[in-house]
Amino acid sequence: MRQAIGIDRVVKRYGAFEALKGVSLSIADNEFFTLLGPSGCGKTTLLRTIAGFEDVTAGEIALYGENIAALPPEKRPVNTVFQQYALFPHMTVRDNVGFGLRMQGVAPAERRARAAEMLELVHLSDFADRLPTQLSGGQQQRVALARALAPRPRVLLLDEPLSALDLKLRQAMRVELKQLQETTGITFVFVTHDQEEALAMSDRIAVMSNGQVQQVGDPRTIYEAPVNRFVADFIGETNVLPVMVDAVADGRARITLPGGHVLTTDAVEGLAPGAHHVSIRPERLSLATADADLTARVERVIYLGTDLQLLARLADGTPIITRLQNSSRNELPAAGAEVGLTVEAGAARLLLD
Amino acid sequence: MAAAPHASGSLATGWRSLAVPLMLPTWLVIGTFLLVPVVLMGVYSVLTKDFRGGVVWEFSLAAYDQFFVTRGLFGDEPPQIEWTYIAIFWRSIWQAALATLLCLLIGFPTAWFIATRSPRHRALWVFLITVPYWVNLLIRTVSLRFLLRDQGPLNEGLLAIGVIDAPLRIINTDVAVQLGLFYSYLPFMVLPIYAAVERYNFALSEAARDLYAGPWTTLREIVLPVVKPGIVAGCILVFVPSLGAFLAPDLLGGAKTYMIGSLIDEQFRGSMGNWPFGGAVAMILMSLVLLVLLWQARAAGRGRR
Ligand SMILES: Nc1ncnc2c1ncn2[C@@H]1O[C@H](COP(=O)(O)OP(=O)(O)O)[C@@H](O)[C@H]1O
Ligand SMILES: [Mg+2]
C-alpha cells in the first residue's frame, strides 16, 4: 500500500488557540479517506494545511514521500472542492473547468477537449457556456468538482461538498462521488460532519474531535468497535452503560452489567479491572425470551416503519434504547411494563474512557 | 428595478402609487440645480457676447467658431483649424488621465489594505481617509502650495537632512498639478474600490492558487476582473472632476499648465470674460464626459451579458 499523504504530529495554532493538537495520519494512494467530526473540530483546518492555504505551527506533511511544507498551493499536485464552491463568477462554466489546465500551460485545443470531457463526466455538457450564477446549487457543486478534477491531481480534497445540497441530491451525489473516485483512481480526502455520509462512502474514516484524531478505521470498525465514548456516541445511535470489569485475561474481559448480570466480551488494549463503560448498539439488543442480561422499564415505543424503537430506563435511571425489527411476531410491551433485554454475543464493546 | 420581484401584493402596490409624490422633491432638485444650469450654458453658448461680460440675446455660433476655427490674427485669412483650445483639451485629458492612473496605483493598494483589516479597524481607516476632506478644497490646495514652495516645509526639510542640495522646483509645474489632483480626488478612488474588495470572496483567490495560478496571475485573472466595477467607478469619479478642475491648475500649476477648468473659469470673470465662449467650452467638455460615460456603460453592459 503506497502512502499518498503522511501527516506527522501536525499542530496548528491560531494565537493561543490550538486548532490541531498533534494530528498524525497516513492516507493511502487511491483511497477514499474521510475526516469525520463535529463542527469546529479542525477538519477544514487540516484540509487547508494539506492544500497549502495554512502553514503548520509544528509537524510535517508529506505528499508521496516529499515534504511539502515549503510549497505554495500552486506548486502542490492537490486540488480542492471548496465548501461554498468558490466558482469564478466572471467566467463561463467551460472557462472555470479549464482554468487549472490553462494555468498549467495546456494548449487551447487540448484544454477544450479535456474541459468537455470533465463536463461530460459530471453531466453538465449542455451548460458549458453559462455563468455560475445561472446554475442551481447542485450544478454549481458539480462544476466545482469538474474544475478540481480537470488538472488530474493526485489528491482531491473535498470540504463538505454535499452539505449545501438537499437530501435527495445529496444521496445521489454520494454514489456519484464514490464511482468517480473509483474510476479516476484519485486519492480523495473527504471532509464531513455527517456520519451516515462517511459510513456510506469511505474506505477509511478518521474520527476527529477537538483538534485530535480519536480513531482511524474502516466504516465497519468505526461503527462496531469504537475505541472511546466520543466515537461510540458520535457514530450512529448507541447505549453507553457503566460496567465493572472484574478480570481481564487472554484478550477477554469479564464484566458486570448494571443490575448484576455477568458476561464476557473482548477486552481492549490497556484495559485494567475497575469501573468502565460499554457501548451497545440498539439493534444488538433484543427482548429476552429467558434469562435476561438487563432489566428495564419501558417508557415509550416509537413506530419507525421498518423498525420499532423502544425507549426504556434501567433500575438506576440510565436510559437504554432498543431497536426491534417490525414484524408481526413481535409482541410489543406497553409503556410502564418491565422487560428483560438480551445483549447479542460480542455486542458489548468496552470503551477506554 | 431590483424591487420589481417584490412589487406584488397590496403593500407594494400601495407604495408604488406613492412613488410619484415621494420622488417629486428629488426631481425638483435635479431639475433646478442640474438641468437648468446645463440648459442655460447651452443657450448662452449660442448667443452673442457683450463687451463687459454677459450676453446679447442674438443667436450666434461665434463661440464654437472661435473654439475650432482660426482666420489669422486679423480674421482675414482662409479658415484653418484652431489648435490652441484643442491643445488645452488634450493637455487636460492627459493630466486627468495621469491623475486617475496615479490615484489608481495608490488607491488600489490602500483600498485593499483597508478591506483586509478586521471589521472594526476598517471603519477607523475609512474614517481617517475622509478626515482631510472636512476642510474646504480651496484651503487644502492653498496649503499644498505652501507645502511645496521653494522655501516650503518639504524643500526645507529635504535640504536639512541633506537629501538635496538645491530646492526642488515643484510648484508651478505639472508635477504640482498632478499632486494637487491626486490629493483632491484620492478618496473617490479608494472608497468604491474598498467597497468592491470588501465584498470580494477571498476563497476565489484560494481556488485560483489551488488551480496552479501564482499570486500575480491570481490578481490579474481573478481579483481585478471581479472587483472591476469598483475600479471603473473610482476611475470615473476621479477622471471627470480632474478634467474640469481649476483650483489645482490655477494655484499649483504654472502658465504652461493651463487646463479646461481654468479656461472656462476665466470666461466668467469680470469684464474680460466671454460668456458664450465659456458656455461653448463647457458644452464641449460635457459632451466629452458623456461620451466616456456612454462608452463605459456599454462596456459594462457587455460584461454583464
Ligand atoms: N483563521 C482562524 N483564526 C482563529 N481561529 C480559527 C481560524 N480558523 C479556524 N479557527 C478555529 O479552529 C477551529 C477549527 O476550525 P475548522 O477547522 O474550521 O473546523 P471544522 O471544519 O471541523 O468545522 C474552530 O474552533 C475555529 O474557530
Ligand atoms: Mg469546516
XYZ file of C-alpha atoms and ligand atoms in Angstrom:
686
model
C 0.000 0.000 0.000
C 1.590 3.209 -1.184
C 1.255 6.264 1.005
C -0.289 9.338 -0.643
C -0.315 11.708 2.299
C 1.670 11.401 5.502
C 0.664 13.745 8.272
C 3.075 13.690 11.142
C 2.251 15.282 14.508
C 0.815 18.389 12.905
C -0.002 21.263 15.231
C -1.835 24.399 14.106
C -2.178 27.317 16.473
C -4.227 30.491 15.998
C -2.838 32.771 18.670
C -3.315 30.872 21.894
C -5.936 28.546 20.410
C -4.818 25.132 19.184
C -6.977 24.068 16.261
C -4.886 20.942 15.593
C -3.219 19.281 18.553
C -0.725 16.904 17.030
C -2.523 15.076 14.236
C -0.877 12.053 12.639
C -2.476 10.233 9.715
C -1.367 8.053 6.856
C -3.592 8.179 3.792
C -3.053 5.538 1.121
C -2.895 6.007 -2.633
C -6.299 5.591 -4.359
C -8.054 5.686 -1.047
C -11.384 7.339 -0.266
C -10.419 8.762 3.096
C -12.869 10.697 5.248
C -12.273 13.183 8.047
C -15.352 12.982 10.236
C -16.125 15.072 13.275
C -18.419 17.695 14.716
C -18.304 21.277 13.513
C -15.252 23.148 14.826
C -13.102 20.061 15.444
C -10.444 21.131 12.932
C -11.362 19.243 9.750
C -11.218 22.277 7.492
C -8.010 23.448 9.140
C -6.361 20.094 8.449
C -7.532 20.152 4.829
C -6.221 23.699 4.405
C -2.782 22.724 5.675
C -2.681 19.930 3.089
C -3.776 22.297 0.300
C -1.215 24.885 1.432
C -3.565 27.700 2.474
C -2.331 27.490 6.067
C 1.167 26.929 7.412
C 1.532 24.360 10.134
C 2.830 25.518 13.505
C 4.679 22.238 14.038
C 4.856 18.830 12.401
C 5.249 17.698 8.810
C 3.102 16.895 5.819
C 4.465 14.672 3.083
C 2.898 14.115 -0.312
C 4.057 10.869 -1.928
C 7.088 10.927 0.324
C 8.035 14.535 -0.394
C 7.850 17.134 2.349
C 5.618 19.906 1.008
C 5.927 22.396 3.850
C 7.747 24.964 1.707
C 5.499 24.662 -1.364
C 2.817 27.312 -2.033
C -0.640 25.987 -3.013
C 0.023 26.387 -6.749
C 3.015 24.047 -6.531
C 1.132 21.200 -4.836
C -0.381 18.477 -7.028
C -3.547 18.719 -4.962
C -6.895 20.272 -5.896
C -9.727 21.348 -3.660
C -13.500 21.327 -3.931
C -14.480 24.221 -1.702
C -17.382 24.120 0.697
C -19.053 27.136 -0.951
C -17.688 26.066 -4.379
C -15.818 29.381 -4.984
C -16.561 29.326 -8.726
C -15.114 32.266 -10.678
C -18.185 34.444 -11.258
C -16.853 36.200 -14.365
C -16.018 33.005 -16.250
C -18.260 30.563 -18.038
C -18.576 27.015 -16.783
C -16.157 25.911 -19.502
C -13.567 28.529 -18.534
C -13.928 27.638 -14.873
C -13.266 23.991 -15.629
C -10.394 24.853 -17.977
C -8.744 27.324 -15.598
C -6.378 24.868 -13.931
C -5.339 23.489 -17.310
C -4.693 26.985 -18.648
C -2.524 27.759 -15.628
C -0.608 24.551 -16.271
C 0.027 25.717 -19.828
C -2.079 23.076 -21.581
C -2.675 24.050 -25.239
C -6.124 25.541 -26.040
C -7.287 22.620 -28.172
C -6.471 20.013 -25.566
C -7.828 22.257 -22.838
C -11.158 22.450 -24.592
C -11.281 18.720 -25.100
C -10.465 17.964 -21.501
C -12.907 20.527 -20.137
C -15.589 18.965 -22.338
C -14.649 15.526 -21.070
C -14.912 16.689 -17.458
C -18.280 18.340 -18.075
C -19.478 15.106 -19.629
C -18.328 13.253 -16.538
C -20.477 15.448 -14.295
C -23.394 15.598 -16.799
C -23.114 19.313 -17.496
C -22.168 19.342 -21.176
C -25.197 21.464 -22.058
C -24.236 24.150 -19.565
C -20.696 24.901 -20.729
C -21.449 28.456 -21.860
C -23.382 29.536 -18.792
C -22.089 31.661 -15.961
C -22.017 30.082 -12.488
C -24.857 32.316 -11.271
C -27.101 30.775 -13.903
C -26.805 27.306 -12.335
C -28.574 25.585 -9.453
C -26.702 24.666 -6.279
C -26.287 21.059 -7.358
C -24.967 22.078 -10.760
C -22.517 24.536 -9.223
C -21.295 21.773 -6.960
C -20.607 19.575 -9.968
C -18.792 22.394 -11.782
C -16.578 22.783 -8.720
C -15.903 19.067 -8.860
C -15.121 19.107 -12.581
C -12.866 22.132 -12.140
C -10.862 20.408 -9.426
C -10.628 17.122 -11.351
C -9.663 18.619 -14.721
C -5.928 19.071 -13.996
C -5.839 15.402 -12.895
C -4.470 15.996 -9.407
C -3.045 13.098 -7.470
C -5.104 14.063 -4.456
C -8.533 15.679 -4.348
C -9.595 17.478 -1.176
C -13.337 17.900 -0.635
C -14.614 20.120 2.171
C -18.196 19.157 2.967
C -19.054 19.346 -0.736
C -22.554 17.972 -0.275
C -23.634 19.947 2.775
C -25.381 22.689 0.779
C -27.494 20.247 -1.228
C -30.920 18.900 -0.371
C -31.307 15.322 0.843
C -32.256 13.638 -2.463
C -29.427 15.263 -4.366
C -27.004 14.547 -1.540
C -27.784 10.849 -1.625
C -27.441 10.695 -5.405
C -24.134 12.588 -5.261
C -22.743 10.166 -2.675
C -22.988 7.343 -5.171
C -21.632 9.510 -7.995
C -18.674 10.707 -5.964
C -17.780 7.208 -4.909
C -17.961 5.978 -8.513
C -15.919 8.939 -9.674
C -13.233 8.144 -7.145
C -13.134 4.524 -8.266
C -12.973 5.312 -11.994
C -10.351 8.050 -11.697
C -8.240 6.334 -9.066
C -7.515 9.707 -7.480
C -6.986 9.781 -3.727
C -9.972 11.526 -2.140
C -9.758 13.253 1.221
C -13.341 13.981 2.073
C -14.489 16.130 4.975
C -17.914 15.769 6.535
C -19.732 16.060 9.826
C -22.392 13.619 8.609
C -21.608 10.130 9.943
C -24.018 8.430 7.558
C -22.251 10.040 4.598
C -18.901 8.938 5.993
C -20.001 5.346 6.534
C -21.590 5.103 3.092
C -18.657 6.367 1.042
C -15.343 5.844 2.765
C -12.652 3.234 2.543
C -11.389 4.525 5.855
C -12.540 7.151 8.307
C -10.636 9.290 10.780
C -12.921 10.461 13.544
C -11.794 13.812 14.911
C -12.754 15.862 17.905
C -11.158 18.897 19.468
C -8.231 19.025 17.076
C -7.297 15.415 17.667
C -7.818 12.150 15.817
C -9.852 9.816 18.006
C -9.884 6.716 15.829
C -8.942 5.631 12.320
C -10.509 2.611 10.692
C -12.831 1.267 8.026
C -16.524 2.109 8.429
C -17.315 -1.247 9.989
C -14.608 -0.984 12.631
C -15.549 2.579 13.458
C -19.171 1.637 13.821
C -18.828 -1.696 15.556
C -15.641 -1.273 17.537
C -15.435 2.359 18.636
C -12.453 2.830 20.931
C -13.870 5.510 23.161
C -17.063 7.143 24.274
C -16.721 10.024 21.863
C -16.532 7.784 18.805
C -19.275 5.484 20.072
C -21.550 8.444 20.727
C -20.769 10.328 17.555
C -21.185 7.437 15.127
C -24.767 6.300 14.999
C -27.056 5.665 17.911
C -25.697 3.815 20.898
C -26.205 2.962 24.552
C -23.313 3.744 26.862
C -23.607 1.814 30.120
C -21.380 1.898 33.234
C -19.885 -1.533 33.990
C -17.402 -3.121 36.368
C -14.523 -5.018 34.759
C -13.807 -7.895 37.155
C -10.974 -9.642 35.351
C -9.010 -9.393 32.106
C -7.274 -12.428 30.607
C -6.254 -13.618 27.109
C -7.892 -10.634 25.395
C -11.197 -11.308 27.089
C -12.800 -9.397 29.941
C -15.400 -10.438 32.457
C -17.757 -7.595 33.189
C -20.704 -6.982 35.496
C -23.599 -5.104 33.855
C -25.830 -2.702 35.787
C -28.256 -4.991 37.597
C -25.603 -7.577 38.386
C -25.604 -9.830 35.327
C -22.131 -11.031 34.342
C -20.871 -11.641 30.801
C -17.553 -11.869 28.962
C -16.579 -9.786 25.983
C -13.478 -8.746 24.002
C -11.022 -6.689 26.023
C -9.307 -3.643 24.508
C -5.630 -2.917 24.786
C -4.567 -1.245 28.002
C -7.685 -2.255 29.873
C -7.362 -2.704 33.652
C -10.035 -4.070 36.007
C -12.263 -1.421 37.542
C -15.126 0.888 36.540
C -15.543 1.362 32.760
C -18.182 1.880 30.100
C -19.502 -0.332 27.343
C -21.240 0.695 24.158
C -24.134 -1.459 22.951
C -25.837 -0.605 19.653
C -29.651 -0.517 19.934
C -30.085 -3.092 17.158
C -27.885 -5.553 19.074
C -30.375 -5.700 21.913
C -33.491 -7.849 21.819
C -36.371 -8.744 24.079
C -35.290 -11.619 26.325
C -37.090 -14.923 25.972
C -35.496 -16.498 29.047
C -32.554 -15.313 31.158
C -32.255 -11.509 30.671
C -28.927 -9.572 30.717
C -30.596 -6.278 31.543
C -33.906 -5.355 33.099
C -35.570 -2.073 32.152
C -38.872 -0.269 32.443
C -40.427 0.798 29.121
C -41.202 4.485 28.717
C -42.285 4.701 25.124
C -42.460 2.685 21.925
C -41.838 4.607 18.716
C -43.012 3.285 15.377
C -40.449 3.992 12.629
C -41.809 1.905 9.772
C -39.221 -0.798 9.183
C -38.134 -0.533 12.820
C -39.567 -0.045 16.245
C -37.692 1.942 18.849
C -38.094 1.008 22.470
C -37.145 3.776 24.934
C -36.605 2.430 28.433
C -34.673 3.026 31.649
C -32.588 0.683 33.790
C -33.225 0.494 37.545
C -30.503 3.118 38.159
C -32.138 5.515 35.701
C -29.704 5.017 32.754
C -31.682 5.400 29.516
C -31.479 2.478 27.114
C -32.672 2.326 23.517
C -33.579 -0.894 21.734
C -34.314 -1.286 18.049
C -36.598 -4.087 17.050
C -37.425 -5.165 13.537
C -41.033 -4.520 12.725
C -42.527 -7.982 12.283
C -45.864 -9.467 13.181
C -44.121 -11.909 15.533
C -43.268 -9.131 17.938
C -45.423 -8.858 20.953
C -44.909 -5.297 21.993
C -44.531 -4.366 25.640
C -46.699 -1.495 26.833
C -45.350 1.681 28.389
C -44.608 1.119 32.060
C -44.039 -2.612 31.649
C -40.857 -4.263 32.909
C -38.883 -6.041 30.171
C -35.824 -8.225 30.044
C -33.218 -7.436 27.336
C -30.639 -9.774 25.828
C -27.279 -8.444 24.668
C -26.146 -10.178 21.474
C -22.888 -12.054 21.903
C -19.920 -9.720 21.390
C -22.155 -6.662 21.130
C -20.979 -5.042 24.359
C -17.893 -3.060 23.353
C -15.615 -1.896 26.128
C -14.575 1.739 25.829
C -11.272 3.123 27.033
C -12.646 6.229 28.682
C -35.535 47.656 -10.898
C -34.211 45.497 -8.085
C -37.507 45.871 -6.234
C -39.549 44.583 -9.158
C -39.823 40.954 -7.973
C -41.288 42.154 -4.668
C -43.638 44.641 -6.210
C -46.640 42.397 -5.851
C -49.273 42.355 -3.141
C -51.267 45.275 -1.844
C -48.499 46.776 0.294
C -46.050 47.011 -2.577
C -48.721 48.317 -4.908
C -49.609 50.933 -2.333
C -46.013 52.078 -2.217
C -45.840 52.250 -5.968
C -48.764 54.645 -6.114
C -46.842 56.831 -3.690
C -43.733 56.773 -5.877
C -44.578 59.899 -7.848
C -45.280 62.210 -4.874
C -42.287 60.794 -2.968
C -39.926 61.330 -5.900
C -41.175 64.833 -6.581
C -38.654 66.684 -4.348
C -35.814 64.725 -5.950
C -36.964 65.602 -9.433
C -37.387 69.225 -8.458
C -33.863 69.433 -7.053
C -32.329 67.667 -10.039
C -34.363 69.807 -12.406
C -33.479 73.049 -10.748
C -29.829 72.563 -9.979
C -28.719 70.250 -12.755
C -30.854 70.690 -15.842
C -31.455 74.445 -15.646
C -27.741 75.394 -15.438
C -26.862 72.999 -18.249
C -29.616 74.358 -20.470
C -28.566 77.901 -19.553
C -24.972 77.153 -20.568
C -26.207 75.624 -23.801
C -28.300 78.698 -24.562
C -25.513 81.135 -23.631
C -23.108 79.291 -25.892
C -25.177 80.222 -28.946
C -25.710 83.879 -28.056
C -23.632 86.901 -28.886
C -21.091 88.174 -26.395
C -21.495 91.533 -24.704
C -18.447 93.682 -24.131
C -18.346 93.846 -20.336
C -19.327 90.231 -19.725
C -22.849 88.982 -20.139
C -24.685 88.305 -23.394
C -26.727 89.949 -26.063
C -29.848 87.924 -26.938
C -28.965 87.295 -30.508
C -28.251 83.863 -31.999
C -24.624 83.272 -32.991
C -22.224 80.359 -33.445
C -19.240 82.663 -32.950
C -18.198 80.903 -29.723
C -17.904 77.484 -31.389
C -16.245 79.129 -34.362
C -13.689 80.695 -32.027
C -13.020 77.300 -30.452
C -12.475 75.288 -33.610
C -11.537 77.737 -36.374
C -8.932 80.424 -36.867
C -8.772 83.036 -39.611
C -5.467 84.572 -38.667
C -4.719 87.475 -36.375
C -6.910 89.950 -38.255
C -9.581 87.487 -39.299
C -8.906 87.914 -42.996
C -7.074 84.679 -43.816
C -8.767 81.475 -45.069
C -10.235 79.433 -42.165
C -7.975 76.848 -40.598
C -8.272 74.553 -37.579
C -7.607 76.428 -34.340
C -5.284 74.239 -32.283
C -4.972 76.408 -29.179
C -8.057 75.177 -27.383
C -7.844 71.630 -28.659
C -4.338 71.564 -27.231
C -5.676 72.743 -23.870
C -8.292 69.985 -24.014
C -5.718 67.439 -24.961
C -3.425 68.504 -22.110
C -6.351 68.434 -19.682
C -7.352 64.929 -20.756
C -3.764 63.861 -20.438
C -3.422 65.425 -16.972
C -6.727 63.947 -15.794
C -5.794 60.510 -17.117
C -2.431 60.684 -15.400
C -4.054 61.781 -12.133
C -6.533 58.916 -12.460
C -3.722 56.440 -13.008
C -1.814 57.824 -10.026
C -4.923 57.608 -7.835
C -5.477 54.032 -9.029
C -1.897 52.950 -8.341
C -2.003 54.330 -4.805
C -5.726 53.904 -4.195
C -5.984 50.220 -5.033
C -3.392 49.002 -2.505
C -4.855 51.416 0.049
C -8.380 50.096 -0.507
C -7.046 46.557 -0.419
C -5.250 47.228 2.843
C -8.366 48.683 4.463
C -10.677 45.953 3.201
C -8.450 43.226 4.600
C -8.345 44.659 8.152
C -10.688 43.382 10.830
C -14.179 44.929 10.525
C -13.625 47.241 13.482
C -10.379 48.637 12.105
C -11.897 49.050 8.648
C -14.348 51.656 9.913
C -11.472 53.536 11.535
C -9.368 53.537 8.355
C -12.266 54.697 6.192
C -12.870 57.457 8.696
C -9.207 58.503 8.544
C -9.285 58.583 4.734
C -12.135 61.073 4.821
C -10.752 63.334 7.566
C -8.810 65.739 5.267
C -11.995 66.287 3.289
C -13.663 68.072 6.134
C -11.517 71.018 5.116
C -12.532 73.084 2.104
C -10.839 72.135 -1.189
C -9.541 75.687 -1.724
C -7.845 75.743 1.667
C -6.347 72.307 1.110
C -4.981 73.359 -2.271
C -3.519 76.562 -0.840
C -1.843 74.645 1.967
C -0.436 72.224 -0.583
C 1.003 75.250 -2.402
C 2.577 76.364 0.849
C 3.950 72.876 1.474
C 5.531 72.574 -1.982
C 7.040 76.080 -2.254
C 10.768 76.511 -2.878
C 11.130 77.652 0.730
C 8.314 75.429 1.946
C 8.495 72.742 4.621
C 9.100 69.969 2.085
C 12.157 71.585 0.490
C 13.497 72.953 3.778
C 13.139 69.501 5.340
C 14.871 67.723 2.462
C 17.651 70.337 2.456
C 18.079 69.997 6.204
C 18.592 66.248 6.093
C 20.830 66.635 3.068
C 18.856 64.613 0.512
C 19.025 67.545 -1.931
C 21.433 70.474 -2.419
C 19.025 72.942 -4.020
C 15.252 73.333 -3.579
C 13.174 71.074 -5.831
C 11.234 73.093 -8.389
C 7.809 71.557 -7.844
C 5.480 74.489 -7.564
C 4.162 75.857 -10.887
C 4.903 72.603 -12.696
C 2.825 69.715 -13.955
C 4.078 67.648 -11.045
C 2.457 70.034 -8.590
C -0.802 69.902 -10.552
C -0.654 66.114 -10.501
C -0.069 66.127 -6.768
C -2.953 68.554 -6.318
C -5.364 66.467 -8.385
C -4.195 63.282 -6.709
C -4.662 64.768 -3.280
C -8.060 66.244 -4.162
C -9.623 63.111 -5.545
C -7.875 60.106 -3.968
C -10.827 59.166 -1.705
C -13.104 58.966 -4.747
C -10.817 56.201 -5.952
C -10.325 54.483 -2.607
C -13.912 54.281 -1.430
C -15.560 52.493 -4.399
C -12.636 50.077 -4.695
C -12.790 49.463 -0.958
C -16.499 48.660 -1.255
C -15.772 46.167 -4.054
C -12.831 44.491 -2.325
C -14.770 44.222 0.917
C -17.415 42.201 -0.921
C -14.765 40.099 -2.660
C -14.826 36.430 -1.689
C -11.221 35.538 -0.862
C -11.997 31.863 -1.386
C -11.826 32.755 -5.110
C -8.148 33.649 -4.712
C -7.539 30.411 -2.856
C -9.316 28.490 -5.599
C -7.096 30.163 -8.207
C -3.915 29.383 -6.248
C -5.170 25.836 -5.791
C -5.511 25.605 -9.591
C -1.842 26.499 -10.145
C -2.114 30.291 -10.563
C 0.661 32.292 -8.883
C -0.124 35.384 -6.781
C 0.214 37.857 -9.681
C -1.757 35.725 -12.079
C -4.470 35.432 -9.445
C -4.568 39.212 -9.136
C -4.815 39.669 -12.899
C -7.152 36.800 -13.743
C -9.491 36.720 -10.757
C -9.254 39.675 -8.367
C -9.150 42.541 -10.885
C -11.994 41.269 -13.093
C -14.208 40.595 -10.074
C -13.640 43.986 -8.425
C -13.627 45.797 -11.797
C -16.941 47.635 -11.228
C -15.373 49.332 -8.201
C -12.246 50.240 -10.168
C -14.260 51.667 -13.074
C -16.441 53.680 -10.701
C -13.336 55.033 -8.951
C -11.682 55.984 -12.257
C -14.765 57.854 -13.456
C -15.144 59.621 -10.123
C -11.529 60.828 -10.361
C -11.233 61.418 -14.107
C -14.371 63.518 -14.591
C -13.740 66.132 -11.885
C -10.000 66.192 -12.716
C -10.861 67.075 -16.280
C -12.767 70.163 -15.213
C -10.613 71.048 -12.218
C -9.389 74.629 -11.991
C -8.209 75.083 -8.416
C -5.237 72.754 -8.655
C -4.000 74.034 -12.044
C -4.606 77.670 -11.056
C -2.939 77.566 -7.664
C -0.270 74.928 -8.194
C 0.436 74.964 -11.929
C 2.373 77.483 -13.953
C 1.448 79.326 -17.113
C 2.011 76.206 -19.164
C -0.329 74.007 -17.150
C -3.477 75.639 -18.313
C -6.480 73.305 -18.115
C -10.068 73.404 -19.358
C -11.397 74.297 -15.930
C -9.273 77.456 -15.824
C -10.253 78.363 -19.384
C -13.951 78.180 -18.508
C -13.429 79.894 -15.173
C -11.733 82.822 -16.882
C -14.582 83.461 -19.311
C -16.922 84.285 -16.463
C -14.577 86.541 -14.527
C -15.096 90.317 -14.545
C -15.370 92.319 -17.717
C -12.619 90.424 -19.556
C -14.747 87.323 -19.928
C -16.677 85.905 -22.827
C -19.822 84.158 -21.603
C -20.836 82.486 -24.872
C -17.309 81.125 -25.310
C -17.279 79.862 -21.709
C -20.634 78.177 -22.342
C -19.371 76.603 -25.549
C -16.231 75.201 -23.880
C -18.396 73.852 -21.047
C -20.745 72.182 -23.541
C -17.855 70.617 -25.443
C -16.356 69.361 -22.174
C -19.692 67.907 -21.112
C -20.142 66.103 -24.436
C -16.710 64.592 -23.964
C -17.552 63.345 -20.478
C -20.866 61.943 -21.674
C -19.035 60.048 -24.406
C -16.715 58.497 -21.818
C -19.655 57.500 -19.611
C -21.600 56.056 -22.545
C -18.622 54.016 -23.617
C -18.217 52.717 -20.062
C -21.916 51.874 -19.725
C -21.786 49.926 -22.978
C -18.677 48.050 -21.863
C -20.296 47.226 -18.516
C -23.458 46.059 -20.270
C -21.428 43.766 -22.494
C -19.553 42.384 -19.478
C -22.757 41.552 -17.626
C -24.432 39.761 -20.528
N -8.207 31.800 10.993
C -8.596 31.365 12.214
N -8.334 32.091 13.319
C -8.706 31.661 14.538
N -9.356 30.514 14.776
C -9.644 29.735 13.722
C -9.289 30.114 12.382
N -9.710 29.156 11.543
C -10.311 28.214 12.312
N -10.265 28.562 13.615
C -10.791 27.777 14.734
O -10.271 26.480 14.640
C -11.253 25.530 14.979
C -11.395 24.505 13.891
O -11.977 25.118 12.792
P -12.312 24.297 11.467
O -11.099 23.590 11.024
O -12.926 25.246 10.502
O -13.405 23.262 11.973
P -14.335 22.272 11.137
O -14.002 22.386 9.706
O -14.059 20.925 11.705
O -15.744 22.689 11.430
C -12.537 26.285 15.266
O -12.703 26.389 16.662
C -12.302 27.617 14.645
O -12.961 28.628 15.371
Mg -15.278 23.090 8.122
